[in-house]
Amino acid sequence: MIKSLGAKTLIYPAPVLVVGTYDKAGKPNVMTASWGGICCSQPPCVAVSLRKVTYSHASILEREAFTISIPSEKHVKEVDYFGLVSGRTMDKFAATKLTPVKSKLVDAPYVKEFPLVLECKLVHVAELGLHTQFVGEVIDAKADESIIGDGGAIDIKRLQPMLFTPDTQDYYGVGKYVGKVFSAGKGV
Amino acid sequence: MIKSLGAKTLIYPAPVLVVGTYDKAGKPNVMTASWGGICCSQPPCVAVSLRKVTYSHASILEREAFTISIPSEKHVKEVDYFGLVSGRTMDKFAATKLTPVKSKLVDAPYVKEFPLVLECKLVHVAELGLHTQFVGEVIDAKADESIIGDGGAIDIKRLQPMLFTPDTQDYYGVGKYVGKVFSAGKGV
């Protein structure tokens, strides 16, 4: 039996992204965001949407750059904290004792302790309503060697990224292997 | 030790979305896409990116509408098949014996057997390169009662959505509960 839930953005799963920026004074800041994802393969682009009131919003427009770090679930406390307070009044790196690293490729910092980071140059801005969507071209992706599997690719079970559930607002981990893309459907 | 992987779109996890459209002749079609996500809360909007060569690309522009169904992992075979063949030459509903349902709100069909669907009206198009990003305003979300938990919200463990891993191209399921959003970080 199908039930109408109203006009809600119920995409499952949403990712848990940590957006890194420098403010006007050069202070590194981070915020957590789940409204985002991959949006183009060539050039490689990712999208993240932020509300205009966030401190990071102005920083992205000013520096035309941001990073997206993918944290693992062992940092859930720090990641959630990054979404609870504003960089306008708090130094989130100092409060969590995590380490900002200056990207050599774009004008933005990333979190040293997080295992995967995308360094992005702003290429497109869309004013959609409450949120502004920022599209960044990925200039480089960097990963800690500990999350790279035997074949040289990222192993999601080592990365242990979190999922965000839009309706209940929880964090979940990654579960079991289900199948191979462009292969599981060959028998249909 | 951090390692450069080059300019790659490594966001984890990516969702597994099934995009529903009508072609010029009114034939219902579906394709699988993982480049997408939520992009605005008010108005509620979601984004999905498709390559120009796909059959669905022209259908979205023509009908100015699409649906996004979230399949559960039990339909991995059908979902993968939807990404293997083109609606230009195949009737994917007939081949999988799944059922197209005409949305009453937007000019697009959805998959009856999938537990969650967003009915979307096209509001923004961005040409990013290989992919075109389509932003749709969610007019309604509909869910099967079987995935709704005791509190009236969607229960991700009942929905059992799949995750896509960009680097290795696998499907994974949802794992264990990690923490509460806007709560886990309060102790930092």
Tab-separated table of C-alpha atoms in Angstrom:
chain	number	residue	atom	x	y	z
A	1	MET	CA	0.000	0.000	0.000
A	2	ILE	CA	1.535	3.305	-1.136
A	3	LYS	CA	1.315	6.391	1.069
A	4	SER	CA	1.915	10.073	0.236
A	5	LEU	CA	4.496	11.700	2.507
A	6	GLY	CA	4.312	15.215	1.037
A	7	ALA	CA	7.005	17.200	-0.772
A	8	LYS	CA	10.135	15.912	0.969
A	9	THR	CA	13.713	15.272	-0.212
A	10	LEU	CA	13.871	11.591	0.655
A	11	ILE	CA	16.945	10.308	-1.185
A	12	TYR	CA	18.626	7.367	0.548
A	13	PRO	CA	21.381	7.301	1.418
A	14	ALA	CA	22.706	10.859	1.643
A	15	PRO	CA	26.473	11.153	2.143
A	16	VAL	CA	28.220	12.766	5.118
A	17	LEU	CA	30.570	15.405	3.720
A	18	VAL	CA	32.903	17.792	5.535
A	19	VAL	CA	33.395	21.026	3.587
A	20	GLY	CA	36.666	22.903	4.209
A	21	THR	CA	37.133	26.633	3.547
A	22	TYR	CA	39.248	29.642	4.507
A	23	ASP	CA	37.440	32.758	5.688
A	24	LYS	CA	38.447	36.344	4.768
A	25	ALA	CA	41.084	36.423	7.489
A	26	GLY	CA	42.513	33.055	6.453
A	27	LYS	CA	41.066	31.076	9.360
A	28	PRO	CA	40.395	27.458	8.368
A	29	ASN	CA	36.817	26.293	8.878
A	30	VAL	CA	34.846	23.094	8.330
A	31	MET	CA	31.154	22.257	8.231
A	32	THR	CA	29.199	19.063	7.750
A	33	ALA	CA	26.786	18.794	4.817
A	34	SER	CA	24.685	15.992	3.373
A	35	TRP	CA	23.029	17.764	0.462
A	36	GLY	CA	25.528	16.857	-2.244
A	37	GLY	CA	27.084	14.237	-4.476
A	38	ILE	CA	28.874	13.568	-7.726
A	39	CYS	CA	27.479	15.537	-10.681
A	40	CYS	CA	29.811	15.119	-13.686
A	41	SER	CA	32.477	12.638	-14.803
A	42	GLN	CA	34.339	14.844	-17.296
A	43	PRO	CA	35.417	17.333	-16.064
A	44	PRO	CA	35.151	15.553	-12.698
A	45	CYS	CA	32.690	17.619	-10.637
A	46	VAL	CA	30.929	17.320	-7.305
A	47	ALA	CA	28.084	19.388	-5.854
A	48	VAL	CA	27.371	20.518	-2.333
A	49	SER	CA	24.509	22.754	-1.196
A	50	LEU	CA	24.767	25.164	1.737
A	51	ARG	CA	22.308	27.602	3.280
A	52	LYS	CA	23.172	31.277	2.764
A	53	VAL	CA	23.368	31.881	6.522
A	54	THR	CA	26.284	29.481	6.984
A	55	TYR	CA	29.734	30.981	7.487
A	56	SER	CA	31.183	28.647	4.832
A	57	HIS	CA	28.813	29.998	2.147
A	58	ALA	CA	30.565	33.388	1.901
A	59	SER	CA	33.996	31.769	2.124
A	60	ILE	CA	33.373	29.561	-0.917
A	61	LEU	CA	32.197	32.533	-2.986
A	62	GLU	CA	35.186	34.623	-1.933
A	63	ARG	CA	37.909	32.022	-2.366
A	64	GLU	CA	36.216	30.182	-5.279
A	65	ALA	CA	37.443	26.942	-3.754
A	66	PHE	CA	36.556	24.304	-1.162
A	67	THR	CA	37.519	20.814	-0.142
A	68	ILE	CA	35.256	17.870	0.609
A	69	SER	CA	36.632	15.422	3.143
A	70	ILE	CA	34.974	12.051	3.638
A	71	PRO	CA	35.282	11.146	7.319
A	72	SER	CA	35.134	7.610	8.637
A	73	GLU	CA	32.614	6.588	11.285
A	74	LYS	CA	35.217	6.636	14.060
A	75	HIS	CA	35.102	10.448	13.860
A	76	VAL	CA	31.304	10.683	14.228
A	77	LYS	CA	31.581	12.956	17.296
A	78	GLU	CA	33.810	15.508	15.561
A	79	VAL	CA	31.777	15.366	12.333
A	80	ASP	CA	28.529	15.971	14.164
A	81	TYR	CA	30.122	18.823	16.123
A	82	PHE	CA	31.132	20.451	12.801
A	83	GLY	CA	27.418	20.649	11.986
A	84	LEU	CA	26.345	21.911	15.415
A	85	VAL	CA	28.335	25.134	15.720
A	86	SER	CA	29.314	28.010	13.407
A	87	GLY	CA	32.813	28.954	12.285
A	88	ARG	CA	31.700	32.569	12.722
A	89	THR	CA	32.125	32.204	16.496
A	90	MET	CA	34.091	28.980	16.978
A	91	ASP	CA	37.459	27.612	15.875
A	92	LYS	CA	36.270	24.077	15.113
A	93	PHE	CA	39.761	22.706	14.510
A	94	ALA	CA	40.975	23.933	17.906
A	95	ALA	CA	37.851	22.614	19.650
A	96	THR	CA	38.219	19.102	18.192
A	97	LYS	CA	42.049	18.991	18.153
A	98	LEU	CA	41.917	17.995	14.470
A	99	THR	CA	44.515	19.390	12.073
A	100	PRO	CA	43.896	21.773	9.139
A	101	VAL	CA	46.133	21.151	6.110
A	102	LYS	CA	46.497	23.834	3.426
A	103	SER	CA	45.793	22.414	-0.029
A	104	LYS	CA	48.598	23.100	-2.482
A	105	LEU	CA	46.148	23.068	-5.402
A	106	VAL	CA	43.137	25.112	-4.276
A	107	ASP	CA	42.623	27.938	-1.772
A	108	ALA	CA	41.051	25.792	0.964
A	109	PRO	CA	42.060	23.545	3.867
A	110	TYR	CA	41.204	19.920	4.598
A	111	VAL	CA	41.197	17.705	7.674
A	112	LYS	CA	44.431	15.746	8.035
A	113	GLU	CA	42.850	12.972	10.129
A	114	PHE	CA	40.092	12.146	7.583
A	115	PRO	CA	41.046	9.406	5.098
A	116	LEU	CA	39.786	10.896	1.805
A	117	VAL	CA	39.660	14.433	0.434
A	118	LEU	CA	38.642	16.104	-2.831
A	119	GLU	CA	40.268	19.467	-3.623
A	120	CYS	CA	37.754	21.533	-5.603
A	121	LYS	CA	37.733	24.715	-7.658
A	122	LEU	CA	34.329	26.453	-7.822
A	123	VAL	CA	32.921	26.282	-11.369
A	124	HIS	CA	29.142	26.776	-11.073
A	125	VAL	CA	26.726	28.326	-8.560
A	126	ALA	CA	22.958	27.787	-8.575
A	127	GLU	CA	20.596	29.702	-6.289
A	128	LEU	CA	17.875	27.131	-5.671
A	129	GLY	CA	16.033	28.616	-2.682
A	130	LEU	CA	17.038	28.073	0.936
A	131	HIS	CA	20.195	26.378	-0.371
A	132	THR	CA	22.842	27.520	-2.830
A	133	GLN	CA	24.354	24.701	-4.839
A	134	PHE	CA	28.105	24.925	-5.379
A	135	VAL	CA	29.611	22.765	-8.113
A	136	GLY	CA	33.339	22.208	-7.785
A	137	GLU	CA	35.710	20.686	-10.292
A	138	VAL	CA	37.877	18.099	-8.565
A	139	ILE	CA	41.514	19.105	-9.123
A	140	ASP	CA	42.853	16.160	-7.120
A	141	ALA	CA	41.633	13.410	-4.810
A	142	LYS	CA	43.895	12.328	-1.975
A	143	ALA	CA	43.536	9.238	0.183
A	144	ASP	CA	45.312	7.751	3.159
A	145	GLU	CA	47.107	4.583	2.084
A	146	SER	CA	45.259	2.644	4.796
A	147	ILE	CA	41.978	2.792	2.796
A	148	ILE	CA	43.444	1.606	-0.511
A	149	GLY	CA	42.759	-2.046	-1.291
A	150	ASP	CA	44.875	-4.645	-3.022
A	151	GLY	CA	43.854	-3.579	-6.542
A	152	GLY	CA	44.843	0.058	-5.945
A	153	ALA	CA	41.241	1.296	-5.582
A	154	ILE	CA	39.550	2.671	-2.472
A	155	ASP	CA	38.070	-0.088	-0.301
A	156	ILE	CA	34.775	1.161	1.176
A	157	LYS	CA	35.077	-1.274	4.091
A	158	ARG	CA	38.400	0.336	5.071
A	159	LEU	CA	37.141	3.881	4.435
A	160	GLN	CA	34.020	3.295	6.586
A	161	PRO	CA	32.117	6.381	5.389
A	162	MET	CA	28.867	7.326	7.081
A	163	LEU	CA	25.377	7.597	5.589
A	164	PHE	CA	22.813	10.210	6.592
A	165	THR	CA	19.112	9.341	6.748
A	166	PRO	CA	17.054	12.409	5.760
A	167	ASP	CA	13.800	11.483	7.498
A	168	THR	CA	15.049	10.257	10.905
A	169	GLN	CA	18.392	12.169	10.895
A	170	ASP	CA	20.702	9.372	11.939
A	171	TYR	CA	24.184	8.255	10.921
A	172	TYR	CA	24.627	4.688	9.668
A	173	GLY	CA	27.620	2.677	8.504
A	174	VAL	CA	28.195	0.608	5.361
A	175	GLY	CA	26.831	-2.941	5.273
A	176	LYS	CA	27.447	-6.050	3.263
A	177	TYR	CA	28.423	-6.449	-0.394
A	178	VAL	CA	25.327	-6.783	-2.612
A	179	GLY	CA	26.632	-7.127	-6.172
A	180	LYS	CA	28.787	-5.948	-9.052
A	181	VAL	CA	27.741	-2.920	-11.121
A	182	PHE	CA	27.251	-3.606	-14.876
A	183	SER	CA	27.243	-7.317	-14.079
A	184	ALA	CA	24.495	-8.256	-11.575
A	185	GLY	CA	21.790	-7.496	-14.160
A	186	LYS	CA	23.185	-9.556	-17.019
A	187	GLY	CA	20.960	-12.500	-16.211
A	188	VAL	CA	17.673	-10.560	-16.558
B	1	MET	CA	50.628	8.452	4.479
B	2	ILE	CA	48.535	10.440	1.997
B	3	LYS	CA	48.527	9.533	-1.687
B	4	SER	CA	47.332	11.490	-4.731
B	5	LEU	CA	44.770	9.587	-6.828
B	6	GLY	CA	44.316	12.202	-9.562
B	7	ALA	CA	41.198	14.183	-10.468
B	8	LYS	CA	38.453	11.668	-9.588
B	9	THR	CA	34.913	12.031	-8.216
B	10	LEU	CA	35.368	9.917	-5.108
B	11	ILE	CA	32.354	10.732	-2.951
B	12	TYR	CA	31.291	7.872	-0.697
B	13	PRO	CA	28.667	6.642	-0.675
B	14	ALA	CA	26.889	7.484	-3.921
B	15	PRO	CA	23.168	6.574	-4.014
B	16	VAL	CA	21.519	4.138	-6.419
B	17	LEU	CA	18.693	6.017	-8.117
B	18	VAL	CA	16.229	4.835	-10.755
B	19	VAL	CA	15.089	7.696	-13.000
B	20	GLY	CA	11.670	7.311	-14.626
B	21	THR	CA	10.607	9.153	-17.800
B	22	TYR	CA	8.171	9.016	-20.735
B	23	ASP	CA	9.621	9.278	-24.216
B	24	LYS	CA	8.020	11.238	-27.106
B	25	ALA	CA	5.686	8.361	-27.903
B	26	GLY	CA	4.643	7.925	-24.272
B	27	LYS	CA	6.652	4.760	-23.646
B	28	PRO	CA	7.736	4.514	-19.994
B	29	ASN	CA	11.477	4.154	-19.456
B	30	VAL	CA	13.838	3.818	-16.494
B	31	MET	CA	17.569	4.144	-16.044
B	32	THR	CA	19.918	3.764	-13.111
B	33	ALA	CA	22.032	6.727	-12.031
B	34	SER	CA	24.359	7.384	-9.120
B	35	TRP	CA	25.458	10.946	-9.849
B	36	GLY	CA	22.851	12.769	-7.782
B	37	GLY	CA	21.490	13.706	-4.395
B	38	ILE	CA	19.485	16.226	-2.401
B	39	CYS	CA	20.288	19.853	-3.302
B	40	CYS	CA	17.759	22.156	-1.581
B	41	SER	CA	15.379	21.919	1.382
B	42	GLN	CA	12.988	24.738	0.435
B	43	PRO	CA	11.689	24.320	-2.222
B	44	PRO	CA	12.539	20.618	-1.831
B	45	CYS	CA	14.864	19.788	-4.729
B	46	VAL	CA	16.961	16.853	-5.833
B	47	ALA	CA	19.604	16.636	-8.551
B	48	VAL	CA	20.499	13.862	-10.960
B	49	SER	CA	23.108	14.004	-13.724
B	50	LEU	CA	22.801	12.094	-17.005
B	51	ARG	CA	25.025	11.864	-20.067
B	52	LYS	CA	23.593	13.508	-23.193
B	53	VAL	CA	23.683	10.214	-25.101
B	54	THR	CA	21.194	8.532	-22.767
B	55	TYR	CA	17.638	8.085	-23.985
B	56	SER	CA	16.284	9.524	-20.726
B	57	HIS	CA	18.172	12.820	-21.231
B	58	ALA	CA	15.942	13.980	-24.102
B	59	SER	CA	12.811	12.716	-22.352
B	60	ILE	CA	13.446	14.850	-19.251
B	61	LEU	CA	13.959	17.980	-21.359
B	62	GLU	CA	10.844	17.291	-23.388
B	63	ARG	CA	8.470	16.381	-20.549
B	64	GLU	CA	10.118	18.697	-17.971
B	65	ALA	CA	9.527	15.972	-15.411
B	66	PHE	CA	11.036	12.784	-13.988
B	67	THR	CA	10.690	10.492	-11.037
B	68	ILE	CA	13.416	9.097	-8.807
B	69	SER	CA	12.656	5.685	-7.327
B	70	ILE	CA	14.825	4.283	-4.543
B	71	PRO	CA	15.006	0.512	-5.026
B	72	SER	CA	15.805	-1.916	-2.234
B	73	GLU	CA	18.684	-4.364	-2.513
B	74	LYS	CA	16.377	-7.279	-3.297
B	75	HIS	CA	15.935	-5.744	-6.763
B	76	VAL	CA	19.674	-5.470	-7.493
B	77	LYS	CA	19.371	-7.538	-10.689
B	78	GLU	CA	16.643	-5.377	-12.219
B	79	VAL	CA	18.345	-2.151	-11.102
B	80	ASP	CA	21.650	-3.175	-12.645
B	81	TYR	CA	19.856	-4.216	-15.843
B	82	PHE	CA	18.305	-0.712	-16.032
B	83	GLY	CA	21.857	0.644	-16.298
B	84	LEU	CA	23.062	-1.940	-18.825
B	85	VAL	CA	20.662	-1.380	-21.725
B	86	SER	CA	19.068	1.623	-23.447
B	87	GLY	CA	15.370	2.485	-23.566
B	88	ARG	CA	15.994	3.500	-27.184
B	89	THR	CA	15.992	-0.167	-28.182
B	90	MET	CA	14.555	-2.032	-25.169
B	91	ASP	CA	11.332	-1.976	-23.166
B	92	LYS	CA	12.941	-2.334	-19.750
B	93	PHE	CA	9.642	-2.754	-17.910
B	94	ALA	CA	8.617	-5.627	-20.155
B	95	ALA	CA	12.041	-7.275	-19.868
B	96	THR	CA	12.040	-7.202	-16.052
B	97	LYS	CA	8.290	-7.727	-15.556
B	98	LEU	CA	8.202	-4.662	-13.314
B	99	THR	CA	5.210	-2.312	-13.472
B	100	PRO	CA	5.166	1.317	-14.672
B	101	VAL	CA	2.761	3.579	-12.784
B	102	LYS	CA	1.750	6.944	-14.249
B	103	SER	CA	2.323	9.752	-11.735
B	104	LYS	CA	-0.805	11.871	-11.189
B	105	LEU	CA	1.338	14.900	-10.357
B	106	VAL	CA	4.120	14.996	-12.954
B	107	ASP	CA	4.476	13.749	-16.535
B	108	ALA	CA	6.597	10.693	-15.701
B	109	PRO	CA	6.214	7.078	-14.580
B	110	TYR	CA	7.648	5.255	-11.565
B	111	VAL	CA	8.285	1.632	-10.644
B	112	LYS	CA	5.432	0.151	-8.629
B	113	GLU	CA	7.581	-2.525	-6.980
B	114	PHE	CA	10.168	-0.066	-5.572
B	115	PRO	CA	9.377	1.138	-2.041
B	116	LEU	CA	10.059	4.887	-2.340
B	117	VAL	CA	9.551	7.408	-5.132
B	118	LEU	CA	9.987	11.174	-5.581
B	119	GLU	CA	7.828	12.844	-8.254
B	120	CYS	CA	9.817	15.752	-9.688
B	121	LYS	CA	9.173	18.777	-11.873
B	122	LEU	CA	12.260	20.026	-13.766
B	123	VAL	CA	13.324	23.449	-12.461
B	124	HIS	CA	17.000	23.888	-13.392
B	125	VAL	CA	19.404	22.454	-15.981
B	126	ALA	CA	23.195	22.826	-15.855
B	127	GLU	CA	25.471	21.701	-18.682
B	128	LEU	CA	28.588	20.632	-16.804
B	129	GLY	CA	30.470	18.646	-19.447
B	130	LEU	CA	29.915	14.964	-20.156
B	131	HIS	CA	26.929	15.121	-17.810
B	132	THR	CA	23.913	17.416	-17.709
B	133	GLN	CA	22.638	18.068	-14.213
B	134	PHE	CA	18.850	18.117	-13.854
B	135	VAL	CA	17.403	19.685	-10.717
B	136	GLY	CA	13.853	18.641	-9.941
B	137	GLU	CA	11.479	20.098	-7.391
B	138	VAL	CA	9.897	17.284	-5.420
B	139	ILE	CA	6.120	17.626	-5.781
B	140	ASP	CA	5.417	14.556	-3.656
B	141	ALA	CA	7.250	11.632	-2.073
B	142	LYS	CA	5.442	8.304	-1.882
B	143	ALA	CA	6.451	5.276	0.153
B	144	ASP	CA	5.221	1.769	0.627
B	145	GLU	CA	3.786	1.385	4.125
B	146	SER	CA	6.156	-1.530	4.748
B	147	ILE	CA	9.168	0.837	5.021
B	148	ILE	CA	7.563	3.274	7.463
B	149	GLY	CA	8.682	2.832	11.061
B	150	ASP	CA	6.786	3.220	14.316
B	151	GLY	CA	7.318	7.006	14.503
B	152	GLY	CA	5.881	7.560	11.010
B	153	ALA	CA	9.285	8.167	9.397
B	154	ILE	CA	11.063	6.016	6.820
B	155	ASP	CA	13.117	3.253	8.438
B	156	ILE	CA	16.321	2.804	6.419
B	157	LYS	CA	16.674	-0.800	7.648
B	158	ARG	CA	13.274	-1.614	6.119
B	159	LEU	CA	13.937	0.388	2.931
B	160	GLN	CA	17.304	-1.354	2.385
B	161	PRO	CA	18.620	1.097	-0.225
B	162	MET	CA	21.855	0.317	-2.026
B	163	LEU	CA	25.101	2.299	-2.083
B	164	PHE	CA	27.352	2.643	-5.126
B	165	THR	CA	31.141	2.747	-4.734
B	166	PRO	CA	32.625	5.027	-7.418
B	167	ASP	CA	36.139	3.552	-7.510
B	168	THR	CA	35.415	-0.211	-7.500
B	169	GLN	CA	31.852	-0.020	-8.942
B	170	ASP	CA	30.078	-2.281	-6.497
B	171	TYR	CA	26.707	-2.232	-4.749
B	172	TYR	CA	26.667	-2.388	-0.948
B	173	GLY	CA	23.885	-2.432	1.636
B	174	VAL	CA	23.311	-0.325	4.754
B	175	GLY	CA	25.156	-1.278	7.942
B	176	LYS	CA	24.781	-0.602	11.620
B	177	TYR	CA	23.522	2.499	13.419
B	178	VAL	CA	26.399	4.884	14.206
B	179	GLY	CA	24.818	7.879	15.963
B	180	LYS	CA	22.239	10.656	16.130
B	181	VAL	CA	22.638	13.765	13.978
B	182	PHE	CA	22.864	17.072	15.948
B	183	SER	CA	23.467	15.054	19.075
B	184	ALA	CA	26.561	12.798	18.777
B	185	GLY	CA	28.853	15.862	18.730
B	186	LYS	CA	27.486	17.585	21.822
B	187	GLY	CA	30.173	16.124	24.063
B	188	VAL	CA	33.091	17.581	22.041
